[in-house]
mmCIF file of C-alpha atoms in Angstrom:
data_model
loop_
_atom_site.group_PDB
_atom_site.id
_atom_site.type_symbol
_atom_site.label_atom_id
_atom_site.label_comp_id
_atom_site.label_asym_id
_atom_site.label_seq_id
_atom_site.Cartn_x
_atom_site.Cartn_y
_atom_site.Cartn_z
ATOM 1 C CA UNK A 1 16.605 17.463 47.766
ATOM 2 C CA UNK A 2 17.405 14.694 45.497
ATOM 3 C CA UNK A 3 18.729 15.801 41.754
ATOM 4 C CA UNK A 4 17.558 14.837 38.445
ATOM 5 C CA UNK A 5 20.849 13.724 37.837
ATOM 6 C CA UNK A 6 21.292 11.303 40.982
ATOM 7 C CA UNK A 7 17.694 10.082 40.087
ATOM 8 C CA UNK A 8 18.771 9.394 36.468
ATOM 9 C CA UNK A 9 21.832 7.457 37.805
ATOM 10 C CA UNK A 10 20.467 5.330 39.932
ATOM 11 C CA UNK A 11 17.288 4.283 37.445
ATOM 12 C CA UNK A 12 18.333 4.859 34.126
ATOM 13 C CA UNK A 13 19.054 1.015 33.937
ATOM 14 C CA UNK A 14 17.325 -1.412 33.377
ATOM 15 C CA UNK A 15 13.760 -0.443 32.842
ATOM 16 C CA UNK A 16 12.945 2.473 30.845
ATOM 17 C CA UNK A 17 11.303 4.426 33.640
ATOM 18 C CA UNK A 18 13.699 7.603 33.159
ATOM 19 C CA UNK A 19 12.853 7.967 29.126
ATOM 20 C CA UNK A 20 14.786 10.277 26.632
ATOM 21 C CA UNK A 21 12.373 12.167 25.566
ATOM 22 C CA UNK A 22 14.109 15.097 23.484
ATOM 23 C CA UNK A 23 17.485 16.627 23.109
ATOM 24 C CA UNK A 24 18.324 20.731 22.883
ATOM 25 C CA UNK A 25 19.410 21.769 19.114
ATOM 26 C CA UNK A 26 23.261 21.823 20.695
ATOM 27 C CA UNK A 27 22.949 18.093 21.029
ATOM 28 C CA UNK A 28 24.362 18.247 24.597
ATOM 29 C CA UNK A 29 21.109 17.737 27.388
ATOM 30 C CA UNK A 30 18.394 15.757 27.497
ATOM 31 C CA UNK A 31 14.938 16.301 28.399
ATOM 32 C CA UNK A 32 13.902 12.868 30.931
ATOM 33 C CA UNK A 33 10.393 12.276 31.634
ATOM 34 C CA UNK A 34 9.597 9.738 34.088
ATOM 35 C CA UNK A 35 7.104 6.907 32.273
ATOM 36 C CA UNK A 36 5.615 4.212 33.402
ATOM 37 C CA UNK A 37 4.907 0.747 31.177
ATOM 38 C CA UNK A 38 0.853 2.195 30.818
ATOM 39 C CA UNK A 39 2.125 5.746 29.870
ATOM 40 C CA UNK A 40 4.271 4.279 27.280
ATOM 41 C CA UNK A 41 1.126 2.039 25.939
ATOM 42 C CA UNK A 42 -1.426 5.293 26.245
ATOM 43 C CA UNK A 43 0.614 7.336 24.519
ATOM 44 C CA UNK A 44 -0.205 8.091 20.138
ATOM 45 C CA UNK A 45 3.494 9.510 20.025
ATOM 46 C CA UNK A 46 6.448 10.267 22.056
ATOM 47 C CA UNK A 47 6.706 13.457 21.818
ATOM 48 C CA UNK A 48 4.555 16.518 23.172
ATOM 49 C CA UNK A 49 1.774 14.303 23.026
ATOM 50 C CA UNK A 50 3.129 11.260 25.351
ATOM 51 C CA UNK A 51 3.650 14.138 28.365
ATOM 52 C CA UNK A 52 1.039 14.453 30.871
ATOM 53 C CA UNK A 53 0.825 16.990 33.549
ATOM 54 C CA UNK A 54 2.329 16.067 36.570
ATOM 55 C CA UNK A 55 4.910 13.449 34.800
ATOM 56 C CA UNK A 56 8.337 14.015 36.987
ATOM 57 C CA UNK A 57 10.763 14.975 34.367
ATOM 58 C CA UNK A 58 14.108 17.147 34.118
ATOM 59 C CA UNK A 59 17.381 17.671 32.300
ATOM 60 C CA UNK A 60 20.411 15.532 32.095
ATOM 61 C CA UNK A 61 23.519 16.091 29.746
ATOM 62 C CA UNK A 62 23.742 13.935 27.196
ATOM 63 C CA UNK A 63 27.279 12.928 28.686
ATOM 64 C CA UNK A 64 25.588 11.304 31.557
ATOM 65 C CA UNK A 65 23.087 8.982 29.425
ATOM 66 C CA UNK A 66 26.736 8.307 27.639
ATOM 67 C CA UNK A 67 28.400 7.340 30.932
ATOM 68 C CA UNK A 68 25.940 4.959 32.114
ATOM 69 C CA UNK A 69 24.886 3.247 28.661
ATOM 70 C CA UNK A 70 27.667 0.550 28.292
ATOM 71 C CA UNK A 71 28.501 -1.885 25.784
ATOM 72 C CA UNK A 72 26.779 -4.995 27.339
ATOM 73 C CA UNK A 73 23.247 -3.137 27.772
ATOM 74 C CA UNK A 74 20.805 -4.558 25.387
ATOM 75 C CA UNK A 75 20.264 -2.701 21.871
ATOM 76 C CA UNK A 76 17.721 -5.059 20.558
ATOM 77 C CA UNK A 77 14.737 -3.261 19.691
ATOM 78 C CA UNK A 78 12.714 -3.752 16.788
ATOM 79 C CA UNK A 79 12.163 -0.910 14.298
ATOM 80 C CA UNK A 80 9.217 0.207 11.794
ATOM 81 C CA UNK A 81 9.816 2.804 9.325
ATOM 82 C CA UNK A 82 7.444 3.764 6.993
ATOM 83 C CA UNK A 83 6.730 6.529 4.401
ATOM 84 C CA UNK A 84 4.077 9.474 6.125
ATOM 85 C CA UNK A 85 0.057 8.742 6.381
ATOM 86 C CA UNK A 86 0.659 5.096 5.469
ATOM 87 C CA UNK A 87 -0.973 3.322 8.928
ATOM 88 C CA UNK A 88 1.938 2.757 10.256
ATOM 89 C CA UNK A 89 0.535 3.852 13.844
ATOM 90 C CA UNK A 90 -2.010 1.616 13.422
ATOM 91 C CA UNK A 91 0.236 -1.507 12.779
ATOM 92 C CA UNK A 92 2.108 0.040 15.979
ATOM 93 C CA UNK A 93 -0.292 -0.085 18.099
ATOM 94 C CA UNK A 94 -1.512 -3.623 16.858
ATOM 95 C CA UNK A 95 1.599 -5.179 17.400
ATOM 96 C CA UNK A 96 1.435 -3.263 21.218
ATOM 97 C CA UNK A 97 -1.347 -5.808 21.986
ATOM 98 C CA UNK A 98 0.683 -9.061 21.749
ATOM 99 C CA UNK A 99 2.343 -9.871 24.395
ATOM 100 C CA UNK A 100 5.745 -9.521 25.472
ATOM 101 C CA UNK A 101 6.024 -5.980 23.370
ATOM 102 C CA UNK A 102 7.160 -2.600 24.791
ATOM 103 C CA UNK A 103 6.009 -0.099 21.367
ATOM 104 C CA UNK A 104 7.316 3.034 21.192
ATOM 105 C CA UNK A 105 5.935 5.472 18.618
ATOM 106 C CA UNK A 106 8.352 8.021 16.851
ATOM 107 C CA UNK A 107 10.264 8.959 19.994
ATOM 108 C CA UNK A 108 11.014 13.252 19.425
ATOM 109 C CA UNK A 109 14.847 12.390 20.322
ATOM 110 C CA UNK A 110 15.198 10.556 17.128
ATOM 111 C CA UNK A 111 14.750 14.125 14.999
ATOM 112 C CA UNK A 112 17.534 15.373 16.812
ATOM 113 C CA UNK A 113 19.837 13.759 14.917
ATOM 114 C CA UNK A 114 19.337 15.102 12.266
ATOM 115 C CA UNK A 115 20.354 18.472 13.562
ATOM 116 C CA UNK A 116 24.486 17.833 13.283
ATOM 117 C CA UNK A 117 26.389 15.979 10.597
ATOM 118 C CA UNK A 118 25.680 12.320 9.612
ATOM 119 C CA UNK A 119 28.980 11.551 11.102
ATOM 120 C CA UNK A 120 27.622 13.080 15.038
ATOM 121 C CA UNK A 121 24.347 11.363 14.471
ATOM 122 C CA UNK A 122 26.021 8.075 13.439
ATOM 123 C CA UNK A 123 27.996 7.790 16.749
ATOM 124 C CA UNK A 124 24.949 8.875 18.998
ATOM 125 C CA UNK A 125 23.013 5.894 17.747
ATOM 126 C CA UNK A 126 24.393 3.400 19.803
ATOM 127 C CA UNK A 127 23.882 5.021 22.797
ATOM 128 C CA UNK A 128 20.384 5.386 21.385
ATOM 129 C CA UNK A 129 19.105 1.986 20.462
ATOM 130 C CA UNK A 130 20.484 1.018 23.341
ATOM 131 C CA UNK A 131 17.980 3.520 25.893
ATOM 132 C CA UNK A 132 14.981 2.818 23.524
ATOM 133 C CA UNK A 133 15.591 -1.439 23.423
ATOM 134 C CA UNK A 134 15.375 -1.274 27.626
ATOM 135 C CA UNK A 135 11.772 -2.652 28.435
ATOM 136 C CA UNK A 136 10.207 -3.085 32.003
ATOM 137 C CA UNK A 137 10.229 -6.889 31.772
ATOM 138 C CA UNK A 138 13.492 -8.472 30.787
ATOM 139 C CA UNK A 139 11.822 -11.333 28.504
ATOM 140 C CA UNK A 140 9.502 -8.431 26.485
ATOM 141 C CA UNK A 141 11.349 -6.387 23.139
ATOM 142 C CA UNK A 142 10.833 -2.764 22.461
ATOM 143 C CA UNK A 143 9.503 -1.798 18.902
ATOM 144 C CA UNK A 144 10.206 1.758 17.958
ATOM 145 C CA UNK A 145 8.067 3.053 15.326
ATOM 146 C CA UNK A 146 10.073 6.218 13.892
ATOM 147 C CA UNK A 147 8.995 9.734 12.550
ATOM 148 C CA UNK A 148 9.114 8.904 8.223
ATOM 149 C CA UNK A 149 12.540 11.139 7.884
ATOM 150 C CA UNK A 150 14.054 8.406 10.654
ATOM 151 C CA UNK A 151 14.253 6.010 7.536
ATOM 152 C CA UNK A 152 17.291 7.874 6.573
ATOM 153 C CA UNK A 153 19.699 6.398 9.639
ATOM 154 C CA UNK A 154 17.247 3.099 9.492
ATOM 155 C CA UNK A 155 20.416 0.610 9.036
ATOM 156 C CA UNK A 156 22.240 2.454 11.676
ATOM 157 C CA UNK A 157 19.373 2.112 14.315
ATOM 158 C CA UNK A 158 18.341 -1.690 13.694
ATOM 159 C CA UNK A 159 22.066 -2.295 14.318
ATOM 160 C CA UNK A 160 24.215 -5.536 13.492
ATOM 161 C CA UNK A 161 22.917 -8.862 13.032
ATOM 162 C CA UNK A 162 24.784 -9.932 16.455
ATOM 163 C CA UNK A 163 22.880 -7.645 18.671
ATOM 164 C CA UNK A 164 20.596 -5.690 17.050
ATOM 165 C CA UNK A 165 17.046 -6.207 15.908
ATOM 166 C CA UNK A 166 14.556 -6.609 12.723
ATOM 167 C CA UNK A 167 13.259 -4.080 10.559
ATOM 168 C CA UNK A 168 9.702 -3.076 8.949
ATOM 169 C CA UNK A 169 8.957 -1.054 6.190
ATOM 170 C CA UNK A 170 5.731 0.152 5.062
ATOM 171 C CA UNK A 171 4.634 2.148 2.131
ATOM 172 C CA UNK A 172 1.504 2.446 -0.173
ATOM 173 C CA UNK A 173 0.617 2.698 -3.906
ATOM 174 C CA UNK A 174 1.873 5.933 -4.832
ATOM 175 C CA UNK A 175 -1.948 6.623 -6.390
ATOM 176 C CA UNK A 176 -3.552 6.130 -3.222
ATOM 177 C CA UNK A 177 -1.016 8.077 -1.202
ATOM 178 C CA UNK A 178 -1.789 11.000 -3.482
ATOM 179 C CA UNK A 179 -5.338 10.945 -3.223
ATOM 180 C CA UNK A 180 -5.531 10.252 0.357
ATOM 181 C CA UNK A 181 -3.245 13.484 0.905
ATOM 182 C CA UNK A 182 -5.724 15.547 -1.402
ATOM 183 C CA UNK A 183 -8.277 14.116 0.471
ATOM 184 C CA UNK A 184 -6.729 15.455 4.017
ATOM 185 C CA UNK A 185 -5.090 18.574 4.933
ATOM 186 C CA UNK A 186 -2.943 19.865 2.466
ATOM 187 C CA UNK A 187 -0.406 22.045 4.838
ATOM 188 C CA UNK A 188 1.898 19.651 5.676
ATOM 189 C CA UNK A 189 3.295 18.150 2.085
ATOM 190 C CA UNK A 190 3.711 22.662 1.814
ATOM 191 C CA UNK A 191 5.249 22.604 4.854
ATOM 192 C CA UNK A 192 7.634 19.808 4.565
ATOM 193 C CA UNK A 193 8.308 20.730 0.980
ATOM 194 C CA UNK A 194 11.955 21.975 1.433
ATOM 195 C CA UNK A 195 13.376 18.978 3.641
ATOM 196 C CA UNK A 196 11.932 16.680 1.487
ATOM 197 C CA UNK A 197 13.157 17.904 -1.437
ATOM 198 C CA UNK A 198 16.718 18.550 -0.416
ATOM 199 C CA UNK A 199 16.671 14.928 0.313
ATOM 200 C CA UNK A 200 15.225 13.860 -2.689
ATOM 201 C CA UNK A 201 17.955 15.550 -4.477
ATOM 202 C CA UNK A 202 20.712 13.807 -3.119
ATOM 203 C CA UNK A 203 18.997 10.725 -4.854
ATOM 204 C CA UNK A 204 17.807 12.512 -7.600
ATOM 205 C CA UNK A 205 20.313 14.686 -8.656
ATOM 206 C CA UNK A 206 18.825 16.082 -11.858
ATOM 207 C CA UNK A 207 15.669 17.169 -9.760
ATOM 208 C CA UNK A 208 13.773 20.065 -10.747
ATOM 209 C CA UNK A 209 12.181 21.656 -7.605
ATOM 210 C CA UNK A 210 9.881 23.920 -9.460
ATOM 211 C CA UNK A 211 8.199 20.772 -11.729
ATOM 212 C CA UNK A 212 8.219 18.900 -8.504
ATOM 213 C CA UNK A 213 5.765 21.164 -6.744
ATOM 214 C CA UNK A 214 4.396 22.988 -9.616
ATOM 215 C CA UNK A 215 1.058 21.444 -7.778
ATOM 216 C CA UNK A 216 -0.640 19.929 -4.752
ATOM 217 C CA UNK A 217 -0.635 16.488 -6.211
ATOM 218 C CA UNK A 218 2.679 16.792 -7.736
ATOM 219 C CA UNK A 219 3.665 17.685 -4.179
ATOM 220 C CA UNK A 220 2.007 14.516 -2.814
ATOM 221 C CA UNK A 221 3.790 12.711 -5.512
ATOM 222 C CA UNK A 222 7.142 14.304 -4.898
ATOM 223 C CA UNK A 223 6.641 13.112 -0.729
ATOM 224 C CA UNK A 224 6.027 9.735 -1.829
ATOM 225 C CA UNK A 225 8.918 9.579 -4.150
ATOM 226 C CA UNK A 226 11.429 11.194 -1.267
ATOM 227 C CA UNK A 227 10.083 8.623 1.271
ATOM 228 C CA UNK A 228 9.892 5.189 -0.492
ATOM 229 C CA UNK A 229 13.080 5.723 -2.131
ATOM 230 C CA UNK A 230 14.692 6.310 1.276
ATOM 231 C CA UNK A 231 12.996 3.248 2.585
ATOM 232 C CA UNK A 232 14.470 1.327 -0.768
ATOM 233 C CA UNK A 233 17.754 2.913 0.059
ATOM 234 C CA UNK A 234 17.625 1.683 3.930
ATOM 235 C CA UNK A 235 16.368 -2.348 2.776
ATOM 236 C CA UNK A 236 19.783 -2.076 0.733
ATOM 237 C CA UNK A 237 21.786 -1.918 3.659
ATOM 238 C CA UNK A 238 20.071 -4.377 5.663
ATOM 239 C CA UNK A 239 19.973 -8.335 5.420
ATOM 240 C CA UNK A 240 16.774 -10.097 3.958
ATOM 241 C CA UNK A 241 16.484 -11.907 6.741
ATOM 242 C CA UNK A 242 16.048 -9.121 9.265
ATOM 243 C CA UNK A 243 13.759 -6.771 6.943
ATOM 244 C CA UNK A 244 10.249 -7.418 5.889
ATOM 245 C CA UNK A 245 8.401 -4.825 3.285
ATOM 246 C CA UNK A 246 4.342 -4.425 4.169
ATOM 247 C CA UNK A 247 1.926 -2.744 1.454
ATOM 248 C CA UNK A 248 -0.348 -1.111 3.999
ATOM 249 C CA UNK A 249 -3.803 -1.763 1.206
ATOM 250 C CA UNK A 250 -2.776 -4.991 1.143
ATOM 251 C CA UNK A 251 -2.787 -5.800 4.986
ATOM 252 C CA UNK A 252 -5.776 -3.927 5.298
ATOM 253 C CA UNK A 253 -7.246 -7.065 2.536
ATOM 254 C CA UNK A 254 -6.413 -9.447 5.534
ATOM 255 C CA UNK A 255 -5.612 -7.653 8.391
ATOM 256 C CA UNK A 256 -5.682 -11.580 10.383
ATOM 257 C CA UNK A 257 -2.948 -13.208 8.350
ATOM 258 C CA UNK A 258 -1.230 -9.876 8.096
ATOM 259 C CA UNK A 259 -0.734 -9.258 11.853
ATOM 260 C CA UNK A 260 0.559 -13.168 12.121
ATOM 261 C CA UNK A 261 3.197 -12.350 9.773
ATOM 262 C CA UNK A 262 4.301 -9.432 11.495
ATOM 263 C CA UNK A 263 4.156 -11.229 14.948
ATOM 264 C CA UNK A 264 6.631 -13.741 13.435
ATOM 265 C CA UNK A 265 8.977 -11.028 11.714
ATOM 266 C CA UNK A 266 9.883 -10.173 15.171
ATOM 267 C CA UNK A 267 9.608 -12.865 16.921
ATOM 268 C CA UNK A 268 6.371 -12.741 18.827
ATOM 269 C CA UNK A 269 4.597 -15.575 20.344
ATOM 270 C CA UNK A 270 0.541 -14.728 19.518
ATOM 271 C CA UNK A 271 -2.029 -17.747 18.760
ATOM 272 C CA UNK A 272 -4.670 -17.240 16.315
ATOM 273 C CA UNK A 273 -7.259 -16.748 18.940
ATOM 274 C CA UNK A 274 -5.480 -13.640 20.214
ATOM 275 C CA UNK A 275 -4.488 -12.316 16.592
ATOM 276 C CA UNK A 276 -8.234 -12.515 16.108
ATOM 277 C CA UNK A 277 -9.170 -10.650 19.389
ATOM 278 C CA UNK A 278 -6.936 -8.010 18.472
ATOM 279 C CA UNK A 279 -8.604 -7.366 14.429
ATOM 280 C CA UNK A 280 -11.679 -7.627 16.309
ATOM 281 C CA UNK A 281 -11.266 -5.133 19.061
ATOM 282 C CA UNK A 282 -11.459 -1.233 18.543
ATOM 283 C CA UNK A 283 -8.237 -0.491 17.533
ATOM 284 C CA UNK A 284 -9.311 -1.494 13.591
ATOM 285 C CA UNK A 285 -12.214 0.834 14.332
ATOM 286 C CA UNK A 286 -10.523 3.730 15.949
ATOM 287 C CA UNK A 287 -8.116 6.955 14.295
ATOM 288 C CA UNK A 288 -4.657 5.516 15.519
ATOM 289 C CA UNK A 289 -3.519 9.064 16.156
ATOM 290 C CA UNK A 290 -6.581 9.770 18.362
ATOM 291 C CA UNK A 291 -8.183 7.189 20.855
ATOM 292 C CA UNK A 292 -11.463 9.482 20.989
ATOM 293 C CA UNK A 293 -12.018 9.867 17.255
ATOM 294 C CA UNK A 294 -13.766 6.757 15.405
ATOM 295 C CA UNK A 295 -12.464 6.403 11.904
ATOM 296 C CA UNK A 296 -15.556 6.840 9.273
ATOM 297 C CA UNK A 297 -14.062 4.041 7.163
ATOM 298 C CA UNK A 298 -17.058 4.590 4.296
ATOM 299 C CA UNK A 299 -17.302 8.307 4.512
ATOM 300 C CA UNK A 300 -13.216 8.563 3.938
ATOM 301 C CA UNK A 301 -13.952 6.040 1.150
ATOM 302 C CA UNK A 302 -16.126 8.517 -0.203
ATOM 303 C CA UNK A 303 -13.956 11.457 0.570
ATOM 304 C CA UNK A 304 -11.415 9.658 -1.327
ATOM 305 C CA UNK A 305 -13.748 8.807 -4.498
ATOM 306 C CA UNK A 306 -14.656 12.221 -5.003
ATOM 307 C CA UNK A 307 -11.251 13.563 -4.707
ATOM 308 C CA UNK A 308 -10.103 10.651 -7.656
ATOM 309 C CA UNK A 309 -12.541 12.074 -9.923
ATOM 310 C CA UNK A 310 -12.608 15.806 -8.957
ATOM 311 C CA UNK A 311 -8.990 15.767 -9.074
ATOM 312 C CA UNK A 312 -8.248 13.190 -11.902
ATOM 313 C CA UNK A 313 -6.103 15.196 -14.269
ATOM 314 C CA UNK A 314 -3.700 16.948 -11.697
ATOM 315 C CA UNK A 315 -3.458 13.220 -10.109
ATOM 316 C CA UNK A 316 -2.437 11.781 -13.745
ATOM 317 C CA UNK A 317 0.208 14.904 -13.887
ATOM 318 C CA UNK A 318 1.327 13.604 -10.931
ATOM 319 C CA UNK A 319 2.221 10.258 -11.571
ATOM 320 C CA UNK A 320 3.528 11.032 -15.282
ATOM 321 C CA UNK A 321 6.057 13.507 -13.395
ATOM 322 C CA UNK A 322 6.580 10.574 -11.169
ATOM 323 C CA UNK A 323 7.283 8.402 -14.124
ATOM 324 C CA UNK A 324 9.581 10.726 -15.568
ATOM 325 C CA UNK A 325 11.882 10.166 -13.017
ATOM 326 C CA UNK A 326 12.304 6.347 -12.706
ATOM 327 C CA UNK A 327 14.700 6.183 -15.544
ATOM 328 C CA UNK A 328 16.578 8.931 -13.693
ATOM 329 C CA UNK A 329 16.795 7.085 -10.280
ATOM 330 C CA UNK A 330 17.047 3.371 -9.911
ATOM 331 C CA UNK A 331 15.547 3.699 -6.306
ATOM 332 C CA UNK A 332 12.467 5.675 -7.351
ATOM 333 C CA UNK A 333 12.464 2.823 -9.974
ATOM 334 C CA UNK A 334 12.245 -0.190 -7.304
ATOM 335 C CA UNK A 335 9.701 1.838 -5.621
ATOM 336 C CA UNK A 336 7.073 2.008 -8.389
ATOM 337 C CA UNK A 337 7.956 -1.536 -9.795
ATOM 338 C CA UNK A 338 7.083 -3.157 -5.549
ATOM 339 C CA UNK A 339 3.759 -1.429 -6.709
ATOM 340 C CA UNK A 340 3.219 -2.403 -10.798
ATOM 341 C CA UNK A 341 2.726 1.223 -11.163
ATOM 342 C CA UNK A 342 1.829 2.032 -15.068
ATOM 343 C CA UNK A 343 0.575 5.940 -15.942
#
């Protein structure tokens, strides 16, 4: 019987078949799960969700994956980072439908480093770009969209100018981001409430956690203010040329010209004629999370409209807490300005 290990070896390179799909909390094996080009494609996320029944898989240490990973192995994959429930799946999966693209959507091994120092994280990363820029054609690039916290390590992962790749960054009015969290199940912006604030902190030193979450929408407003002064933080540390910044509402405006930009950010070859069968296909119809569930674009809308007046006052709060703290953190400052906000 043939081991995981000998399979590993002898296919890890070049195509992506063998994927690293998740690392133990020690950091030192790795979960492999045998994908093909169409799983990749099929699959909303890379995590739980990408594994089928049946998919060959096993564990590797993370030593092994070192050993065969060498210098000279591509680590040119594209990145998007984004702040949470901004469409960034969407633009993922848009960009998946020109050709020459390999997109991979918040891979689970990313979160793992996060679970040792900065310093352990920052010399794993070469070793990771470098499995998640292989692609099953040699002339096609790998896009990895990452999980929101990713944006963190985000100048790490795109890598140097030499050899590494170009950057996205997405956000949304900070308004809109609050009401469309109202709008939607509450439980995660409760749930995530302690990561997001210790990171917030390290920005924001004067934080006060208790005024920060004193209420749903100050909650919502306290998530946007963690995430799009990461992202701020990241475009510091990477050239102009390499990053691009998308306001999701305004892509939405002109979803056409939008994808054409994007397709030239990285590098894409895509005509008009197939930029326009791609708006026009399902994809701009369809939940991005969920291939079965149509998107109800007026009744959100509506959702949405009743939550801005129902919920006006604690969404004012909101953003006059969030205005507080732009004199107290240039980053949060750069945030609201990309976005005119005014309270």
């Amino acid at each position: 019987m043939i081991s995981i290990e000998a399979l590993v070896r002898a296919g890890l390179y070049p195509a992506p078949q063998w994927f690293p799909q998740s690392m133990d909390p020690n950091r030192e094996w790795v979960r492999m799960v045998l994908f093909k080009d169409e799983d990749y494609r099929k699959a909303p996320f890379l995590d739980e969700r990408g594994i089928r029944d049946g998919m060959p898989q096993g564990i590797v240490p993370w030593t092994l994956l070192a050993e065969l990973t060498r210098q000279e192995h591509r680590s040119d994959a594209h990145w998007i980072f984004h702040i949470s429930h901004v469409g960034s799946t969407l633009i993922s999966r848009l960009i998946g439908e020109i050709d020459g693209t390999l997109c991979l959507r918040e891979p689970l091994i990313l979160r793992s480093l996060f679970k040792g120092s900065k310093e352990e994280a920052i010399q794993r990363i070469p070793i990771i770009r470098r499995l998640l820029s292989r692609c099953f054609n040699p002339s096609d690039r790998a896009i990895v969209k990452a999980t929101s916290r990713v944006s963190e390590l985000a100048a790490p992962l795109v890598g140097p100018a030499a050899t590494g790749g170009n950057a996205l960054f997405i956000s949304i009015n900070p308004r809109d981001f609050i009401v469309s969290r109202l709008s939607r199940d509450k439980d995660e912006l409760a749930e995530r409430a302690p990561e997001r604030l210790s990171r917030l902190k390290q920005r924001l030193p004067g934080l006060d956690p208790t005024q920060a979450t004193s209420s749903k929408a100050r909650l919502a407003a306290m998530t946007w203010a963690c995430e799009a002064s990461s992202i701020e933080n990241a475009m510091d540390r990477i050239d102009p040329e390499r990053r691009m910044f998308l306001n999701f509402a305004n892509f939405l405006q002109d979803p056409r010209s939008g994808l054409a930009d994007l397709a030239r950010h990285f590098g894409l070859s895509a005509d008009q004629d197939r930029i326009d069968v791609i708006i026009g296909g399902p994809l701009m119809r369809r939940n991005s999370k969920d291939n079965a569930q149509v998107v109800m674009t007026a009744e959100r809308k509506r959702a949405e409209d009743k939550t801005s007046v129902r919920e006006k006052e604690a969404i004012d709060d909101a953003l006059a807490w969030l205005d507080r703290q732009r004199g107290l953190s240039e980053l949060i400052d750069r945030a609201c300005a990309r976005f005119e906000l005014a309270t």
